[in-house]
Short mmCIF file of C-alpha atoms in Angstrom, two decimals:
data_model
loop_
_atom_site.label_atom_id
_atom_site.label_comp_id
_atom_site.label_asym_id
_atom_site.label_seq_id
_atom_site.Cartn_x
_atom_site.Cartn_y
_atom_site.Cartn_z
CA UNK A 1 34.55 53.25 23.58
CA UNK A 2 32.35 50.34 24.24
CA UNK A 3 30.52 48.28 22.08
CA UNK A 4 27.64 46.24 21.96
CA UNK A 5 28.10 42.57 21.15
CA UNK A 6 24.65 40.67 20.82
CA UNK A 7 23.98 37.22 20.68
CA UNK A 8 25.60 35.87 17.51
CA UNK A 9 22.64 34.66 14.65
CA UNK A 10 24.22 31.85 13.22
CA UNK A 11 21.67 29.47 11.64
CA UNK A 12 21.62 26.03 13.24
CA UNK A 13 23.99 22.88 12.72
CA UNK A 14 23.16 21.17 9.75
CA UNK A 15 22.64 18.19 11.90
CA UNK A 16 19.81 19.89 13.46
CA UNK A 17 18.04 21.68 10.67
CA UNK A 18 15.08 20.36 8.90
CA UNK A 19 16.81 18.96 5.64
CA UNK A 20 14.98 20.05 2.41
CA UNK A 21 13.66 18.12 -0.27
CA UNK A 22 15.95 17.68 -2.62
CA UNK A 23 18.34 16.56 -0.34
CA UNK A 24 15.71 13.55 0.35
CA UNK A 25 14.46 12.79 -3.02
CA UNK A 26 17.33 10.64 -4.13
CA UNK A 27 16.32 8.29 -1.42
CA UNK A 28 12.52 8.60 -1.57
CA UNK A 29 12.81 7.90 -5.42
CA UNK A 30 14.71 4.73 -5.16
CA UNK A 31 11.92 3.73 -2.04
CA UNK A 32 9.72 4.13 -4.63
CA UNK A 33 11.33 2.49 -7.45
CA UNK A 34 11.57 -0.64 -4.80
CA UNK A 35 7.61 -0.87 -4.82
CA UNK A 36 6.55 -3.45 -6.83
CA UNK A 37 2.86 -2.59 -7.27
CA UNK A 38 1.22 -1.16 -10.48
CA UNK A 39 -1.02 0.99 -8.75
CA UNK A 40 -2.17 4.66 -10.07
CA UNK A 41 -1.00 6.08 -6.61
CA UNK A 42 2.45 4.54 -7.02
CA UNK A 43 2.43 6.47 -11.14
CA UNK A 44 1.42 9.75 -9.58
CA UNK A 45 4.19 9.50 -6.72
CA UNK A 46 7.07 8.62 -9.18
CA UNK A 47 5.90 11.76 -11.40
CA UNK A 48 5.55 14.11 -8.30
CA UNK A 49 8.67 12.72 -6.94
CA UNK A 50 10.30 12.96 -10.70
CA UNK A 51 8.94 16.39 -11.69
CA UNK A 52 10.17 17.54 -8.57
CA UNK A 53 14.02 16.61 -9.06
CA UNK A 54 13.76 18.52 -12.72
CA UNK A 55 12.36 21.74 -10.95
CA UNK A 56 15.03 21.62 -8.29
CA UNK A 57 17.96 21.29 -10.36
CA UNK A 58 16.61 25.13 -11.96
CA UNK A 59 18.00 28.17 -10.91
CA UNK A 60 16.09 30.18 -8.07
CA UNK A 61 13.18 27.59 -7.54
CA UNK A 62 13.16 28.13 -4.49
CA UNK A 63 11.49 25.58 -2.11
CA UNK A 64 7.60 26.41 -4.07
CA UNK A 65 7.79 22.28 -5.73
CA UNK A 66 4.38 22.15 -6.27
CA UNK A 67 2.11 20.73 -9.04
CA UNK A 68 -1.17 20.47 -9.30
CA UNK A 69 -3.72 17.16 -10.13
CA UNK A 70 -3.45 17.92 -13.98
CA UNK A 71 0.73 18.61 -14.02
CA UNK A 72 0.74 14.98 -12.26
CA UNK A 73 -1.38 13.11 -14.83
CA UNK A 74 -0.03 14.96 -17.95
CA UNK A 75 3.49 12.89 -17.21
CA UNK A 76 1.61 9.51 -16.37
CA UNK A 77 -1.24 9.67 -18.87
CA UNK A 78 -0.72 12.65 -21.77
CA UNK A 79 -4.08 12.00 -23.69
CA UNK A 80 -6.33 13.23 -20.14
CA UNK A 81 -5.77 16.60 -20.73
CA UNK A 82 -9.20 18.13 -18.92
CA UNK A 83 -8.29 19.16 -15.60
CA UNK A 84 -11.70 17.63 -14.26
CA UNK A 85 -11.04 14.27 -15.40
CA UNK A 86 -7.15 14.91 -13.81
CA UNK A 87 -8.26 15.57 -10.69
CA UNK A 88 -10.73 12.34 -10.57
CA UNK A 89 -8.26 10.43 -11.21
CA UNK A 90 -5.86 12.19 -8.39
CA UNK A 91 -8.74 11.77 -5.88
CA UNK A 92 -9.77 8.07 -6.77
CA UNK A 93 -5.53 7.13 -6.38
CA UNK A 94 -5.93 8.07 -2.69
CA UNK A 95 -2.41 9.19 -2.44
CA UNK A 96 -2.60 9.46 1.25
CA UNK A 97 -3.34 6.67 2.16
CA UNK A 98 -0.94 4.67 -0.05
CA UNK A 99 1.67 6.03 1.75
CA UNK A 100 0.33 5.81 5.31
CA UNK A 101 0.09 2.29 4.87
CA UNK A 102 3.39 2.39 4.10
CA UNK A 103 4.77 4.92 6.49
CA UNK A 104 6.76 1.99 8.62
CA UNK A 105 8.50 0.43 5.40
CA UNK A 106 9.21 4.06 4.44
CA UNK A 107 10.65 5.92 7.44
CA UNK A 108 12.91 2.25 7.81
CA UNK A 109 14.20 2.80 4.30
CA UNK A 110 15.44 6.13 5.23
CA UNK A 111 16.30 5.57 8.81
CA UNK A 112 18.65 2.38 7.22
CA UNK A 113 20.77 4.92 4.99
CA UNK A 114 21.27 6.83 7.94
CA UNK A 115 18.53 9.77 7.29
CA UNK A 116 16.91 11.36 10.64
CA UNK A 117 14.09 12.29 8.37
CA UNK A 118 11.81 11.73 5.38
CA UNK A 119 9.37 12.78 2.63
CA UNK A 120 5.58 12.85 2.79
CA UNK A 121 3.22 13.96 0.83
CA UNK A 122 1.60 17.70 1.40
CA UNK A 123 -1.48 19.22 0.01
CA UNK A 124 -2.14 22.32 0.09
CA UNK A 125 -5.75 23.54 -0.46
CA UNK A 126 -6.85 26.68 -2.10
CA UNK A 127 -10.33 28.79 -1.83
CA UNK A 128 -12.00 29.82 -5.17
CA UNK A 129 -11.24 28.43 -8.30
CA UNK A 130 -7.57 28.41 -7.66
CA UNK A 131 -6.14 24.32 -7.80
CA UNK A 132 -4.78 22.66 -4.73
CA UNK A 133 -1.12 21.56 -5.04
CA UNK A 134 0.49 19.07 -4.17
CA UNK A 135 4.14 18.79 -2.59
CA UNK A 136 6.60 16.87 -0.86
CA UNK A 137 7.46 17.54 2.50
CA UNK A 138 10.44 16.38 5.29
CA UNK A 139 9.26 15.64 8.10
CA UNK A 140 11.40 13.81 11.38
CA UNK A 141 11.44 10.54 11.80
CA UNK A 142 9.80 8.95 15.76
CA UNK A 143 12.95 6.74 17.31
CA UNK A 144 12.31 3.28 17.26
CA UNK A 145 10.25 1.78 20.11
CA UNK A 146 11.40 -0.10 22.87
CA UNK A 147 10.96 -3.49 23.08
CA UNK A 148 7.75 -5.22 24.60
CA UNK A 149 8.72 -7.18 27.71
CA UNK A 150 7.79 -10.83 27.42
CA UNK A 151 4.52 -11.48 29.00
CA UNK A 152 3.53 -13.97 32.08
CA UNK A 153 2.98 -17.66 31.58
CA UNK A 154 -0.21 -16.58 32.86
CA UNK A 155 -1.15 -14.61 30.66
CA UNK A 156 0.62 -16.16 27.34
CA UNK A 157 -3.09 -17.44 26.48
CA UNK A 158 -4.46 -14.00 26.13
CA UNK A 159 -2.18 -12.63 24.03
CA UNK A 160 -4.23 -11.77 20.76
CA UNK A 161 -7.66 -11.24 22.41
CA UNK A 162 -8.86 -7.60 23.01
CA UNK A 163 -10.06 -7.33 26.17
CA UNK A 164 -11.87 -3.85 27.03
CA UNK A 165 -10.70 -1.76 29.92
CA UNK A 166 -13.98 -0.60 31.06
CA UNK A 167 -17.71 -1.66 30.76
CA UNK A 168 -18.40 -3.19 27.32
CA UNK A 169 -20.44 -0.15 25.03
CA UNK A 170 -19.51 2.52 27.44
CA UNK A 171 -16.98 5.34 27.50
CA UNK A 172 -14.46 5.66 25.30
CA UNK A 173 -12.31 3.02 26.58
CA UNK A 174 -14.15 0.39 24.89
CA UNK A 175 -14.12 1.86 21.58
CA UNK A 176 -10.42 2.51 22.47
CA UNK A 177 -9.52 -1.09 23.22
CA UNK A 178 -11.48 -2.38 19.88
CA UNK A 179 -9.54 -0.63 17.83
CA UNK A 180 -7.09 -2.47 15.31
CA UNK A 181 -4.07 -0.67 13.63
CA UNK A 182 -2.95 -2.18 10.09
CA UNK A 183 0.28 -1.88 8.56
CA UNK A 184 1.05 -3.03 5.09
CA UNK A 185 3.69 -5.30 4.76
CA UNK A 186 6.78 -4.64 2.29
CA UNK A 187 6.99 -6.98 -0.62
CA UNK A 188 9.32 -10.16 0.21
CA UNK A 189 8.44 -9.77 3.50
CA UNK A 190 5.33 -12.63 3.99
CA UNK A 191 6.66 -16.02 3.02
CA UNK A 192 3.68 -18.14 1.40
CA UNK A 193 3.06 -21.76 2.23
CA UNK A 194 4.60 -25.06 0.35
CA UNK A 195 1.70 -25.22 -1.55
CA UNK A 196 1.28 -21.04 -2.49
CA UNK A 197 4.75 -20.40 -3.13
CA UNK A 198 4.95 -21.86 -7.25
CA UNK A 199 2.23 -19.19 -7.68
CA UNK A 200 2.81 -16.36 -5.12
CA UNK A 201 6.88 -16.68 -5.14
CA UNK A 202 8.41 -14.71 -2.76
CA UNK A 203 5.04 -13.16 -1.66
CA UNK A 204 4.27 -10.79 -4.68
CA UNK A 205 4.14 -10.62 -8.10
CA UNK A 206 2.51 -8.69 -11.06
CA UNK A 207 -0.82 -8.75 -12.26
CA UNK A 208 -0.16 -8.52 -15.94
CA UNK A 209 2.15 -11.67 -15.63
CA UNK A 210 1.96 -15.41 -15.90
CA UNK A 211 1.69 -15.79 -12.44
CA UNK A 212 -1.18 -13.22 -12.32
CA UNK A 213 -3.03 -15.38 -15.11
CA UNK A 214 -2.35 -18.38 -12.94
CA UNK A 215 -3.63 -16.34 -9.60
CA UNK A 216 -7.20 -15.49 -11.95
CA UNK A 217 -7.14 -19.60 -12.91
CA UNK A 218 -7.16 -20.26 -9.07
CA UNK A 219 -10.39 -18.54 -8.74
CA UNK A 220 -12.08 -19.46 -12.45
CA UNK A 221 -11.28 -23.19 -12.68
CA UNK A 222 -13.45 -23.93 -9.46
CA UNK A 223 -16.08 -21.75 -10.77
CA UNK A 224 -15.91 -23.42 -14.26
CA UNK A 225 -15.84 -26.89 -12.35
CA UNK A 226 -18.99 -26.04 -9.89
CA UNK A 227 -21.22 -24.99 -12.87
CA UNK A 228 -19.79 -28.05 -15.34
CA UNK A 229 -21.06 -30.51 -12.31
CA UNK A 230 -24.37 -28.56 -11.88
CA UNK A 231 -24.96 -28.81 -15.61
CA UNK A 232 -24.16 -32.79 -15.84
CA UNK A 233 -26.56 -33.27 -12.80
CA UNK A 234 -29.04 -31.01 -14.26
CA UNK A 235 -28.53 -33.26 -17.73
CA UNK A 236 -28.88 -36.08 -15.36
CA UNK A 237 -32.83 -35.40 -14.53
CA UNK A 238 -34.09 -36.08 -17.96
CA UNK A 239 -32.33 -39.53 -18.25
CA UNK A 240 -35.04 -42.00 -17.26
CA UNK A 241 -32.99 -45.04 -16.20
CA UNK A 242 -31.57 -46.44 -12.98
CA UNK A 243 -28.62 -45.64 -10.75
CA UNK A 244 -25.24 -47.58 -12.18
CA UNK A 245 -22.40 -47.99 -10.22
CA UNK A 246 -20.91 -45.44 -12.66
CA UNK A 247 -22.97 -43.44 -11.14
CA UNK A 248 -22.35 -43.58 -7.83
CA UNK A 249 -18.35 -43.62 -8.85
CA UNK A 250 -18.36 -40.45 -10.28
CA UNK A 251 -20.41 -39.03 -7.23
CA UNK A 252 -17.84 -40.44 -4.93
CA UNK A 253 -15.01 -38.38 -7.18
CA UNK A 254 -16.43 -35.56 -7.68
CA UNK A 255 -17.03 -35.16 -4.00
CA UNK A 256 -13.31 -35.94 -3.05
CA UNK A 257 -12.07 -33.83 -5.55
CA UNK A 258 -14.08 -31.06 -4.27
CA UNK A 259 -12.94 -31.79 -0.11
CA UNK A 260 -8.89 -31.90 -1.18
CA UNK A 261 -9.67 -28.57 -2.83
CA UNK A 262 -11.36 -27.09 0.10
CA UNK A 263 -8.87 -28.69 2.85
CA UNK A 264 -5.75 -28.20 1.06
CA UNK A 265 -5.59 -25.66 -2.23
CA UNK A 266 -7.12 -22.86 -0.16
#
């Protein structure tokens, strides 16, 4: 008797399947616990990625780990409780583009603990009155790119000029060649100068800190000193007597003072 053997339906290697989310949200969370910004975006991405980890630790969730604007604000900011004002303040954190600008930093955190993919964000929009939801969402990560062959002597005095490969204004090669790509930077990356580091440290720092007081002095003390010098030479006009070399000393300061600030503190 014969029998029919078909093609055996064996789900793929786990090396080759798209891993799901919980498997990635131990990393993403401690990506975003490294972020030292206090921005609404980075609240709302630490409750998605937190209120996801509680839902899939339950029974028969499934892979549906979505929430909505007003499930995501509840955990950051209990007393907004109209969905309205929720989703304002979902729309005005630009989630999306917090982390495109930091897609590279990202997809190198993962690709470092040896992940071949990561988490983005995913919304999903509904028709009616129904609420969008929002998600998180593997995706693969691009292999690194090769590296840029050194360039000419000839041409080493180029390098950081866009030049356009066709007529200037025509085509879309020129808008092509004009265009300018910018990637965020990760925190301790940018080392500040001599003279910034006391105040900028290892290139970031906290607003609600001394350092962020001292950041807001750097731009109040000039404007306190610009308006203190226009009111003494405003003062100045009403005193009917002549020029003193006191005068023409303080002049002489005030100036100086005002070029070392211009040449060097900036």
């Amino acid at each position: 008797m014969l029998r029919y053997e078909a093609a055996p339906t064996s789900p793929e290697p786990v090396a080759n399947r798209l891993p799901s989310v919980p498997e990635l949200l131990p990393c993403f969370q401690e990506w975003l616990a490294g972020q030292r910004d206090e921005t609404n975006a980075l609240a709302l991405l630490r409750a998605l990625a937190a209120e996801s980890a509680k839902v899939a630790r339950l029974p028969g969730h499934g892979e549906q780990l979505e929430f909505n604007a007003e499930d995501l604000v509840q955990v950051c900011w209990p007393e907004l409780v109209d969905f309205d004002s929720a989703k304002m303040k979902v729309k005005n954190a630009r989630l999306e583009q917090y982390l495109s600008s930091r897609a590279a930093d990202r997809d190198a955190f993962f690709a470092q603990r040896g992940f071949e993919h990561a988490l983005g964000l995913r919304k999903r929009s509904t028709t009616g009155h129904h609420r969008a939801q929002w998600s998180l969402e593997p995706y693969a990560l691009t292999p690194p790119e090769e590296a840029i062959e050194p360039q000419p002597a000839d041409d080493a005095g180029h390098l950081g000029w866009l030049e356009p490969v066709g007529p200037v204004g025509t085509g879309d090669a020129a808008s092509a060649s004009l265009q300018i790509e910018y990637v965020y930077a990760a925190a301790g990356t940018v080392k500040p100068s001599w003279v910034a580091r006391p105040l900028f440290g290892s290139g970031s720092f906290k607003t609600k800190s001394l350092r962020g007081l001292l950041f807001a002095g750097t731009v109040v003390a000039p404007m306190a000193c610009i308006a203190l010098l226009a009111a003494i030479v405003w003062l100045m006009l009403f005193v009917n007597r002549s020029v003193t070399t006191a005068d023409l000393a303080f002049f002489v300061v005030a100036a100086g003072i005002g070029w070392v600030l211009w040449e060097f503190v900036r």
